[in-house]
Tab-separated table of C-alpha atoms in Angstrom:
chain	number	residue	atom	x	y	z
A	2	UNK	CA	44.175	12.498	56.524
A	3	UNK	CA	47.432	14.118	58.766
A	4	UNK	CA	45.651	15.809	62.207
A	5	UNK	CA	47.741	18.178	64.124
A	6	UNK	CA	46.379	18.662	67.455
A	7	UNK	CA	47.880	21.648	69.399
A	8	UNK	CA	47.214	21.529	73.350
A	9	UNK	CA	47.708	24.634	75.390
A	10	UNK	CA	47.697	24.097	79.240
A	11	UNK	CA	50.237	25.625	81.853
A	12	UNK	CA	50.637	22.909	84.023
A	13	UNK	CA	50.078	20.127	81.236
A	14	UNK	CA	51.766	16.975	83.860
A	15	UNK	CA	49.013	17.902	86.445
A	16	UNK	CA	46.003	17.609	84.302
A	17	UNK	CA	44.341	14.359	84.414
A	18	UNK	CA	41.869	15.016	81.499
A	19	UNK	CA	45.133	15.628	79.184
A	20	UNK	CA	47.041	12.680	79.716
A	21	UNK	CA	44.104	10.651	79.213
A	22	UNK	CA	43.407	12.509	76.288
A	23	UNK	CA	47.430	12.311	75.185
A	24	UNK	CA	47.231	7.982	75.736
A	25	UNK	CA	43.672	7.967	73.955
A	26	UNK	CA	45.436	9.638	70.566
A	27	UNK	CA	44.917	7.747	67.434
A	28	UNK	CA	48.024	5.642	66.936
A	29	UNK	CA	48.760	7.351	63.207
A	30	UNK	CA	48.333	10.315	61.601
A	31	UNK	CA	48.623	12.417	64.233
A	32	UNK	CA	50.589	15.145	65.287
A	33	UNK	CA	50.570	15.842	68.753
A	34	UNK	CA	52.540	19.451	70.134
A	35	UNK	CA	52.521	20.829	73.610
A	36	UNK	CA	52.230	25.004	73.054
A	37	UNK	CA	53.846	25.538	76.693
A	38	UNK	CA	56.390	23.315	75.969
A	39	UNK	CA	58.208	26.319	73.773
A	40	UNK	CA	60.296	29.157	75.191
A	41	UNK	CA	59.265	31.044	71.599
A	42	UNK	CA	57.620	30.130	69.068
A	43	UNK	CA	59.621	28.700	66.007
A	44	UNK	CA	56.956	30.456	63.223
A	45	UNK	CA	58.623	29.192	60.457
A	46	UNK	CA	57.791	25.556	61.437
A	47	UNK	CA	54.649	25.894	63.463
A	48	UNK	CA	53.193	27.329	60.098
A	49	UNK	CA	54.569	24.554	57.724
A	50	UNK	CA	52.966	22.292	60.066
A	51	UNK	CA	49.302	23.923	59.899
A	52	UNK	CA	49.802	23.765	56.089
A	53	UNK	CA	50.829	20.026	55.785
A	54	UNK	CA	47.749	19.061	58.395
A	55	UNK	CA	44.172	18.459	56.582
A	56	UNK	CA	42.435	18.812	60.411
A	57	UNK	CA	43.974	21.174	63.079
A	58	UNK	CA	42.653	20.368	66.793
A	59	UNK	CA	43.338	23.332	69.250
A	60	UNK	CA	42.893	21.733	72.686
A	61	UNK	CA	42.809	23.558	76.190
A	62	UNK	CA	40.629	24.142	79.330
A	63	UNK	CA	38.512	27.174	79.412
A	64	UNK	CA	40.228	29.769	81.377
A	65	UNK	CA	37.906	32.868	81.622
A	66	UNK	CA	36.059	32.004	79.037
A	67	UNK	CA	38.437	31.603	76.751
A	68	UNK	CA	41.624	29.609	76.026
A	69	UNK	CA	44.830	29.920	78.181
A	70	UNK	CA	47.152	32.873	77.529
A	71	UNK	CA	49.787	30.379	75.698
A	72	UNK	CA	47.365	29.466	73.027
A	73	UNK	CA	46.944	32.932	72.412
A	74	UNK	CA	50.453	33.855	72.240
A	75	UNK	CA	51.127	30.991	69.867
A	76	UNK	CA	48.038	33.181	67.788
A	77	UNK	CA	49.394	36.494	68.042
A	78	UNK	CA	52.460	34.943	66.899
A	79	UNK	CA	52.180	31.869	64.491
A	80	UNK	CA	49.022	33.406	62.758
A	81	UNK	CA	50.829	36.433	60.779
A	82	UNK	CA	48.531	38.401	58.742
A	83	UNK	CA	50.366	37.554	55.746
A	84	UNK	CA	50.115	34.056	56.344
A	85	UNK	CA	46.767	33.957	57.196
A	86	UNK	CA	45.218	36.420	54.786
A	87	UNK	CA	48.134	38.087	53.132
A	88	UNK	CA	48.541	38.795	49.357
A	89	UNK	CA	44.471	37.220	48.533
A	90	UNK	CA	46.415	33.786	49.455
A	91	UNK	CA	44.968	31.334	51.845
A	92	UNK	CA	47.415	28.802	53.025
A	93	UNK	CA	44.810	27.290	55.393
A	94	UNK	CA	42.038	27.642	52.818
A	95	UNK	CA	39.800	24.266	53.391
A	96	UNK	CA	41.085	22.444	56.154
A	97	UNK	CA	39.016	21.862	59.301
A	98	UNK	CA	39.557	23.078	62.843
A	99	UNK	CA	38.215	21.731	65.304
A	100	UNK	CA	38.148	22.953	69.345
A	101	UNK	CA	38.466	20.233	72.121
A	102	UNK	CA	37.687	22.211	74.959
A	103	UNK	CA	37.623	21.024	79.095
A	104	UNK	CA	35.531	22.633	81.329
A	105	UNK	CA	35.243	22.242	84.803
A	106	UNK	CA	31.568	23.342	85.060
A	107	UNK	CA	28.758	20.955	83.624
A	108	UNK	CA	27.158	21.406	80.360
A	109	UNK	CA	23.928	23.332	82.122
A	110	UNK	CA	25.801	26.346	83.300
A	111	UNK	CA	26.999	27.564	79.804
A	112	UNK	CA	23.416	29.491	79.109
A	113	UNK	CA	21.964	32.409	79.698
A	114	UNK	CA	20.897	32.078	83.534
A	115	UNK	CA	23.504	29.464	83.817
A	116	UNK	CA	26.230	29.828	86.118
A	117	UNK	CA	28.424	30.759	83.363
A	118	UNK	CA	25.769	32.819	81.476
A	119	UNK	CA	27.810	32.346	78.291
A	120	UNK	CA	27.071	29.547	75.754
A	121	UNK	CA	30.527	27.945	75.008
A	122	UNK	CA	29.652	28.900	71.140
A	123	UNK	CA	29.750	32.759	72.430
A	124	UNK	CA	32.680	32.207	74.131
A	125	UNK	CA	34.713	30.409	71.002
A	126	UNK	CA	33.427	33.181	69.081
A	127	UNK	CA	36.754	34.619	68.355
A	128	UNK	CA	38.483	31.402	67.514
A	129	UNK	CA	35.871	31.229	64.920
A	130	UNK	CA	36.215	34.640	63.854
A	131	UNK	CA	40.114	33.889	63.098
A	132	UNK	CA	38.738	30.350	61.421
A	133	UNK	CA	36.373	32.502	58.869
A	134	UNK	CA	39.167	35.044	57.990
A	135	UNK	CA	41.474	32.119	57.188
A	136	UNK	CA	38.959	30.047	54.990
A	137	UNK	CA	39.209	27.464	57.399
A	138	UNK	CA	36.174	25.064	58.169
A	139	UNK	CA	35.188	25.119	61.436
A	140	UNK	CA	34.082	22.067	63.412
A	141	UNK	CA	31.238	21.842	65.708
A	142	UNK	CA	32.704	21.988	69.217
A	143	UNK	CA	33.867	19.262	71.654
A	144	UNK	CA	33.379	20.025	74.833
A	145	UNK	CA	34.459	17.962	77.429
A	146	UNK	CA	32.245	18.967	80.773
A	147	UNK	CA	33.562	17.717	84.425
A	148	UNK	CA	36.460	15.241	83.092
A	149	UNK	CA	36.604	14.341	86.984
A	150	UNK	CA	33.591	13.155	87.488
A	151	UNK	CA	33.411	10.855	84.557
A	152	UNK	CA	32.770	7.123	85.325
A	153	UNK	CA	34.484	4.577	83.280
A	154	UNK	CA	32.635	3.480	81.023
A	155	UNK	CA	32.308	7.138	79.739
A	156	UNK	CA	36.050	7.507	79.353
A	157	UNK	CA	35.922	4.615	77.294
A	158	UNK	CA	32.853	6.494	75.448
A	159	UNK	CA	35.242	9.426	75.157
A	160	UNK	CA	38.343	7.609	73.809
A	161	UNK	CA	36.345	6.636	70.480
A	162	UNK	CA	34.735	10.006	70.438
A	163	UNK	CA	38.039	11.817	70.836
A	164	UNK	CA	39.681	9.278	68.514
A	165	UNK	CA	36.939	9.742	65.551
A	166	UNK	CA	36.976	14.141	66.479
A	167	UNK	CA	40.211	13.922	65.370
A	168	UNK	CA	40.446	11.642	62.246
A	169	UNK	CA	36.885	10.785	61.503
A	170	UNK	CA	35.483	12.238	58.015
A	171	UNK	CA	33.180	15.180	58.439
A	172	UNK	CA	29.881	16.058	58.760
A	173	UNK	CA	29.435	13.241	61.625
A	174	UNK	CA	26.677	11.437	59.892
A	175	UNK	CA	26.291	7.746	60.940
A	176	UNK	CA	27.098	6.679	57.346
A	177	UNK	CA	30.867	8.273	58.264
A	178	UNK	CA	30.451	6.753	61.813
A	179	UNK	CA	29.714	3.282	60.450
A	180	UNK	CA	33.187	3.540	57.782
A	181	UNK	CA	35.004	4.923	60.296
A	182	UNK	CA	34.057	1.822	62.924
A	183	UNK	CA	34.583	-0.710	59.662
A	184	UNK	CA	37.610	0.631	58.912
A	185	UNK	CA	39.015	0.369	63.131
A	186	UNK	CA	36.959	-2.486	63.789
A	187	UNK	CA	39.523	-5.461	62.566
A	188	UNK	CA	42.675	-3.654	64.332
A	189	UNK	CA	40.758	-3.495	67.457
A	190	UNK	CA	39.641	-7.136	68.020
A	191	UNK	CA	43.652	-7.831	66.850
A	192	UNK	CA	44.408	-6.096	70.003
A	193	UNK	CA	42.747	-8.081	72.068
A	194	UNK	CA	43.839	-10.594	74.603
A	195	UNK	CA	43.208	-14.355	72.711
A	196	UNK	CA	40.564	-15.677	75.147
A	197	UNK	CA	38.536	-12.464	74.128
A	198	UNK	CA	38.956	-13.168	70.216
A	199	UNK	CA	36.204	-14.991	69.995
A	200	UNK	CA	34.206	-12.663	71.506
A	201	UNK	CA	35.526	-9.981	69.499
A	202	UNK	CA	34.643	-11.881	66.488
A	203	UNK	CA	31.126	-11.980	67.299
A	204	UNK	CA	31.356	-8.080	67.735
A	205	UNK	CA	32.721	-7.866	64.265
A	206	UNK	CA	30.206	-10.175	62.577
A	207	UNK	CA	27.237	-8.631	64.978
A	208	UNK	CA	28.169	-4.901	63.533
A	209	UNK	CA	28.189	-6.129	60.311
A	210	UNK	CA	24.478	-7.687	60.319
A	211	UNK	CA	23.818	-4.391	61.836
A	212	UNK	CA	25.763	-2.643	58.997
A	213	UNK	CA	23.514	-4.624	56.383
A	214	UNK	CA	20.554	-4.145	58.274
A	215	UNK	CA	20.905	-0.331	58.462
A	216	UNK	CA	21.635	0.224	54.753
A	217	UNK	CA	18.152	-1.330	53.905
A	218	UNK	CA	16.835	0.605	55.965
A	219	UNK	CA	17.961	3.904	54.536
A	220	UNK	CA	16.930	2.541	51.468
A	221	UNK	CA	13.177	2.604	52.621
A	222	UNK	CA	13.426	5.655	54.024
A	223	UNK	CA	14.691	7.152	50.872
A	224	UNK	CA	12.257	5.436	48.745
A	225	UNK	CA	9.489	6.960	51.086
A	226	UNK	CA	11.056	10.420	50.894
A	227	UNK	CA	11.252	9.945	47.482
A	228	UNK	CA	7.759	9.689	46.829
A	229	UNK	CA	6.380	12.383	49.188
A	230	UNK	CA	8.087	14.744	46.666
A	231	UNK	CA	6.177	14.367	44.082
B	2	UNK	CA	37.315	58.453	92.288
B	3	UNK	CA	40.635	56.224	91.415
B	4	UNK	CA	40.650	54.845	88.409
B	5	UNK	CA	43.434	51.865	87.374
B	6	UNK	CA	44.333	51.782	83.558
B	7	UNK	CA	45.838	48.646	82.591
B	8	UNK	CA	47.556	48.502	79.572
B	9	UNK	CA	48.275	45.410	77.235
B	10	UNK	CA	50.561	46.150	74.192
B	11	UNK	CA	53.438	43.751	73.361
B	12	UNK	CA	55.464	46.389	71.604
B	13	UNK	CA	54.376	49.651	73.514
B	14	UNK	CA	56.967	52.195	72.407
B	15	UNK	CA	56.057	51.375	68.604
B	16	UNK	CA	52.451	51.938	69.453
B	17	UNK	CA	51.907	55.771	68.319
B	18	UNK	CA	47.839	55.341	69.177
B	19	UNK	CA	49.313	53.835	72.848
B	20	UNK	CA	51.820	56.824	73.285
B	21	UNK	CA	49.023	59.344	72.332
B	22	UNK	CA	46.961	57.870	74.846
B	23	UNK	CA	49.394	57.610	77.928
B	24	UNK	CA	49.996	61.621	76.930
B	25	UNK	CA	46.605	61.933	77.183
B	26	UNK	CA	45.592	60.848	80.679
B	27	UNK	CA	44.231	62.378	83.127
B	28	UNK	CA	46.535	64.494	85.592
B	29	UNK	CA	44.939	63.449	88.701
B	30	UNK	CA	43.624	59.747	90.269
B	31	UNK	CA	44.842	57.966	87.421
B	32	UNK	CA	47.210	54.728	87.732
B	33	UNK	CA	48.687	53.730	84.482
B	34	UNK	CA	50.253	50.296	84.025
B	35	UNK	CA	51.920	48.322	81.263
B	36	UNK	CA	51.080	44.700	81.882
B	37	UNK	CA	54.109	43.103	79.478
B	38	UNK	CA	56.794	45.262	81.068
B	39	UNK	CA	56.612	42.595	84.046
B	40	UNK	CA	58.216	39.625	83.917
B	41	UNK	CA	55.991	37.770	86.247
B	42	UNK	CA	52.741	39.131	87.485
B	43	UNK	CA	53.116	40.378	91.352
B	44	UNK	CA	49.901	38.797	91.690
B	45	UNK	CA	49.139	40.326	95.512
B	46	UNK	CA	50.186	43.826	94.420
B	47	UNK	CA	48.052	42.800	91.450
B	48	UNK	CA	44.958	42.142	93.574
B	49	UNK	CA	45.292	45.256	95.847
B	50	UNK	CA	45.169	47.838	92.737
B	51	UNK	CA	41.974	45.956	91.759
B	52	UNK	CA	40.645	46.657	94.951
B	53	UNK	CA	41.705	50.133	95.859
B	54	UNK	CA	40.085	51.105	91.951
B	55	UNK	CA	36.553	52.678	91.696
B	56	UNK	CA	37.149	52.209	87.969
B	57	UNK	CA	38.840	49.661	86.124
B	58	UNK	CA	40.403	50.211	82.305
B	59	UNK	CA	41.996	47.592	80.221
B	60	UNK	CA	43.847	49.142	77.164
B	61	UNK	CA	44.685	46.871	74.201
B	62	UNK	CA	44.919	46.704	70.448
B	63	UNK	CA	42.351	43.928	69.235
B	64	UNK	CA	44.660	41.219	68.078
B	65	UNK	CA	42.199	38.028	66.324
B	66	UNK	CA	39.173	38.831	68.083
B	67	UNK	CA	40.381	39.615	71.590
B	68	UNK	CA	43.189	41.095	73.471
B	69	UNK	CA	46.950	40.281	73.137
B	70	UNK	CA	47.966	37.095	74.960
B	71	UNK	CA	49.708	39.322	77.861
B	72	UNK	CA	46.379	40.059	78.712
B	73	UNK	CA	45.201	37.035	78.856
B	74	UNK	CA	48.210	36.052	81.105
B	75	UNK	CA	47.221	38.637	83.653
B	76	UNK	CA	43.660	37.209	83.588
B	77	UNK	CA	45.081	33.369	83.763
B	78	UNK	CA	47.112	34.810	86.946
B	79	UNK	CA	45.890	37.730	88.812
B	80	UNK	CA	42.010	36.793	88.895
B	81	UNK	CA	42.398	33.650	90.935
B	82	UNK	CA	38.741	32.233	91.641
B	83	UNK	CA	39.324	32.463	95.038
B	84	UNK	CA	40.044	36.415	95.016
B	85	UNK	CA	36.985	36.793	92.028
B	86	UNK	CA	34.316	35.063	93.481
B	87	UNK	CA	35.582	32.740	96.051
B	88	UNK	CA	33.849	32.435	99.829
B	89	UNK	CA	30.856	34.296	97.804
B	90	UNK	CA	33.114	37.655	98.503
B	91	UNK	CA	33.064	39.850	95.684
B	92	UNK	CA	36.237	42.552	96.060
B	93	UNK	CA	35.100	43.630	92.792
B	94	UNK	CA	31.458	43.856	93.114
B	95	UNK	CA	29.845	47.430	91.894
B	96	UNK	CA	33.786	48.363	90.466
B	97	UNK	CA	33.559	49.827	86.691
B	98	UNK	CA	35.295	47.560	84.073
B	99	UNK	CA	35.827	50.006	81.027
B	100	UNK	CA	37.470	48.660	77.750
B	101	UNK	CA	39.464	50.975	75.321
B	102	UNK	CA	40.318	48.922	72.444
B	103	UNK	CA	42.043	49.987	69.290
B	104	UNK	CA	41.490	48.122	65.809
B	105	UNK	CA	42.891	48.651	62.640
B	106	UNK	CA	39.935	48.193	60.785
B	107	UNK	CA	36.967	50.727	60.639
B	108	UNK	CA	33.787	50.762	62.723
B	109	UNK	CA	32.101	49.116	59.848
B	110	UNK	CA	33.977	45.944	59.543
B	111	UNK	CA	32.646	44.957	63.212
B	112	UNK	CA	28.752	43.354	62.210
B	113	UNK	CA	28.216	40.447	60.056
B	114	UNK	CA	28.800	40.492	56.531
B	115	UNK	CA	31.520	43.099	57.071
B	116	UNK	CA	35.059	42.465	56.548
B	117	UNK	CA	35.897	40.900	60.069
B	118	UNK	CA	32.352	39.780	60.371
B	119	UNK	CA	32.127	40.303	64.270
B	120	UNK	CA	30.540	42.923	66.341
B	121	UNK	CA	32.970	44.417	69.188
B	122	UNK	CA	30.392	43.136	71.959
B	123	UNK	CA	31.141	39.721	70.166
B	124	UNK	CA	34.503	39.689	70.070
B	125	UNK	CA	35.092	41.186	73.951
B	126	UNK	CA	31.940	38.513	75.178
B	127	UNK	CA	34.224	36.625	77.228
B	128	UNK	CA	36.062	39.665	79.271
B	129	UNK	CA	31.809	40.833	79.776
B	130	UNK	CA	31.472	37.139	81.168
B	131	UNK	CA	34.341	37.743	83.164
B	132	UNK	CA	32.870	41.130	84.700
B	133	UNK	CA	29.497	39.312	85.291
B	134	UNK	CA	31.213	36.855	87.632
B	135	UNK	CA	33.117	39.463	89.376
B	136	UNK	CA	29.883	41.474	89.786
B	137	UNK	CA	31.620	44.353	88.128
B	138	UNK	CA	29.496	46.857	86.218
B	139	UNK	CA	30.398	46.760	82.283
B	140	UNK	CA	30.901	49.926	80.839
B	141	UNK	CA	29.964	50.722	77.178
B	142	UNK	CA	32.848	50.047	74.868
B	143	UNK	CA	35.452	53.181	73.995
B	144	UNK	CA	36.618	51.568	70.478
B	145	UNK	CA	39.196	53.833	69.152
B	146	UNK	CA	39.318	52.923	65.162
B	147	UNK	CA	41.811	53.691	62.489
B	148	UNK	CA	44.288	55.792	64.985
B	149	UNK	CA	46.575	56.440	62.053
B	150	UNK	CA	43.795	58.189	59.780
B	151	UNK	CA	42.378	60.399	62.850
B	152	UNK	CA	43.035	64.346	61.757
B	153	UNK	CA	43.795	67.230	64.688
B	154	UNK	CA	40.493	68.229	65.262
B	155	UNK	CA	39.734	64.205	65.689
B	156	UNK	CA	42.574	63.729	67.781
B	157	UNK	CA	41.415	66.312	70.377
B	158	UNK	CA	38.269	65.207	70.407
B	159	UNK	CA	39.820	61.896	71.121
B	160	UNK	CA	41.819	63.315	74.275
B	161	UNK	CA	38.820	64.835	75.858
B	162	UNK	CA	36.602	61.939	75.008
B	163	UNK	CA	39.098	59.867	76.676
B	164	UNK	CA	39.527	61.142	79.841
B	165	UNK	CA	35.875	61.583	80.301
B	166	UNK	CA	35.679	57.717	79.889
B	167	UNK	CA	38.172	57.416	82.315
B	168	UNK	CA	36.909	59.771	85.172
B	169	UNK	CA	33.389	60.923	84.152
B	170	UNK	CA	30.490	59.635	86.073
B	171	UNK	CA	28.437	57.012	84.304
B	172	UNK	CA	25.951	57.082	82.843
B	173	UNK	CA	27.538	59.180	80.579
B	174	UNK	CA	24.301	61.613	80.141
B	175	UNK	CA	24.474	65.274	79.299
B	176	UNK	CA	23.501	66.532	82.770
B	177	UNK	CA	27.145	63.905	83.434
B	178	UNK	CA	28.996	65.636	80.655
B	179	UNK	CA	28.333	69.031	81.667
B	180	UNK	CA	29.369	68.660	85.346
B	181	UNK	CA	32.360	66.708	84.293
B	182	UNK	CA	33.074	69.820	81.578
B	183	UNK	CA	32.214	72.377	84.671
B	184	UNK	CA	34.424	71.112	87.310
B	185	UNK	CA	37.440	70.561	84.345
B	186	UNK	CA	37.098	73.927	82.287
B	187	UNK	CA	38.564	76.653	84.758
B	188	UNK	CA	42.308	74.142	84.977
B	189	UNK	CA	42.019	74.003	81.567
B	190	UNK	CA	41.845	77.936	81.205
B	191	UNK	CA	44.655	78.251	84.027
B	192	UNK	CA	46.920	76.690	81.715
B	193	UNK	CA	46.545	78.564	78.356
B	194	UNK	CA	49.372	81.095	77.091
B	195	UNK	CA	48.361	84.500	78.301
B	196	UNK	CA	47.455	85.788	75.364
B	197	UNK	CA	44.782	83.217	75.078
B	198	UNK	CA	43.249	83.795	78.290
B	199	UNK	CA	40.548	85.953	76.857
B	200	UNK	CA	39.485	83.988	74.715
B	201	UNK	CA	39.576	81.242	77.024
B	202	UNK	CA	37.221	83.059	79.740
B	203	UNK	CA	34.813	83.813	76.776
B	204	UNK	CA	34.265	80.169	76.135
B	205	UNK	CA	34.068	79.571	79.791
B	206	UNK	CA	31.297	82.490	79.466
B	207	UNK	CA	29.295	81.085	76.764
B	208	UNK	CA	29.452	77.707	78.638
B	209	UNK	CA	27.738	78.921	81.530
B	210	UNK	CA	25.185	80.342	79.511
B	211	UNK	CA	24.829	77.837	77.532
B	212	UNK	CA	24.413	74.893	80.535
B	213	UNK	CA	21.704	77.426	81.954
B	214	UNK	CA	20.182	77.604	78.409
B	215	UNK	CA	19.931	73.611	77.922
B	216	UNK	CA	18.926	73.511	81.767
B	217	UNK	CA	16.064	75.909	80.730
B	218	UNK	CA	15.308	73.899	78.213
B	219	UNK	CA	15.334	70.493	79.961
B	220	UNK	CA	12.698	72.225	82.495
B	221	UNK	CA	10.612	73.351	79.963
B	222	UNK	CA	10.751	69.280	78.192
B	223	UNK	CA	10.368	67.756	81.539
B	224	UNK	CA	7.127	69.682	82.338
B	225	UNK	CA	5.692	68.764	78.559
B	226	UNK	CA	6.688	65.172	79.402
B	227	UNK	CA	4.221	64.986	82.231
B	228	UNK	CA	1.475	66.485	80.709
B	229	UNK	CA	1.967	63.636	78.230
B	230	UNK	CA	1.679	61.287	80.956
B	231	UNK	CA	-1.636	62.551	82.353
């Protein structure tokens, strides 16, 4: 699966919560494009890239309740009508998009009576709107609340949960969850420093106990579901 | 009452429903501004117009769901926290924000299940956001749909319409309209051809007597009312 994540922020060096998110990217499949970075927008190539990509990430802090001006710019002028919607064809047709969005209020204020008084749902509500008229599948939402005042170990939460947002098959059910760890597992404990490999092995063979474990488990449970319909 | 029109078109002089509209405004109080024909935003000069306005228009074609990205931009840099709602000092506070928006589509592709499957409110929830933090009264919407099918008779409906959104007192109410219509009508007779003055001081005639008519009548409604409430 080819992800193209496009990141709109004006002052892209200053912001801590995008470089981290730049050095957590997946190490393949991934295209990675700065919208600021470009005088004018080359259309020709920014829309052969949204049709080779199966997942399209737009990234960017919430500026007003909405994304920054460039990320609209590169709309009003990547996302011709007639590429979009034109002649009943629909380039974009299937693919996914998903929104990683910062915010530098906490979770709690984007409700009615919150600070914000605006879920973050009302506020992506055009974004969507453009994601319906092209056919495209929209993602549920990650928001990213307060990157400042995150404490270690929940960057390190974030990095996998940024990493599997962006190549991780949809819907996030923990059958997907559980491939997607199987399948990063065995790279990961490679990575490690040798005194930790043995450690890392036990991680390995403890997930995949766990793995076992939780497969006859849904097995039960659909057994029991089973018979409460008849 | 000073009302600041801000205008957001990328290609203005192409625009016939943006030239139709800038021939349409108001003689008097009325600052008109194009926000792309600056380069960079003079972001103090910016500031002062905001404050100095009683009523505030922004003036844009709906591109995807929201205004054009110079918009946007002038949002990203004139309405610094600081100046919105910074210190707990509201320059804004109890200002009109008024939105005239222009859509190709007709009124009833704006609700779900029609063809752009968003209501207006929907699409403009983040600039309504944007006026709740400023503590700026939102006006009711003047969408302008389908310029290029309006005929003559629509068109100068449109003009007076218009410039009763711009200057009128809110709420617009019929006792509103017909004070707005009073203190406009005798200019508007001035400037007829002299052969038309007649006819023009017999419609200025049967308005009178028709405003103390409908005042007559709103008496008469008025004392039913509380005998209903007895």
């Amino acid at each position: 699966m080819k992800t193209l994540v496009l990141v709109s922020h004006p002052r892209l060096a200053d912001s801590t919560s995008q470089q981290f998110l730049k050095a957590s990217l997946p190490p393949q499949n991934v295209t990675w494009e700065h919208l600021e970075s470009q005088q004018k927008f080359d259309v020709d190539r920014e829309q052969d890239q949204l049709r080779q990509a199966d997942r399209i990430i737009l990234q960017f802090p919430l500026y007003w309740y909405a994304a920054p001006a460039g990320l609209k710019q590169w709309e009003d002028d990547v996302l011709t009508r007639t590429f979009v919607y034109g002649d009943h064809r629909f380039p974009l047709a299937d693919k996914e998009l998903g929104i990683v969005v910062t915010t530098g209020m906490p979770e709690k204020a984007f409700q009615r009576g919150g600070a914000e008084g605006l879920t973050l749902d009302a506020a992506l509500a055009p974004l969507a709107a453009v994601a319906a008229r092209a056919h495209v599948r929209w993602l549920p939402t990650f928001p990213i609340y307060q990157f400042a005042y995150l404490e270690e170990p929940e960057k390190l939460q974030l990095v996998v949960d940024y990493q599997r947002y962006l190549t991780q098959a949809q819907p996030d059910s923990l059958e997907q969850r559980q491939s997607w760890f199987a399948h990063k597992l065995p790279a990961m404990i490679d990575q490690l420093p040798p005194e930790q490999q043995a450690t890392g092995r036990l991680i390995q063979a403890e997930f995949d106990q766990q793995k076992d474990d939780i497969e006859a488990l849904a097995d039960t449970l659909a057994m029991i579901k089973e018979q409460e319909d008849d």
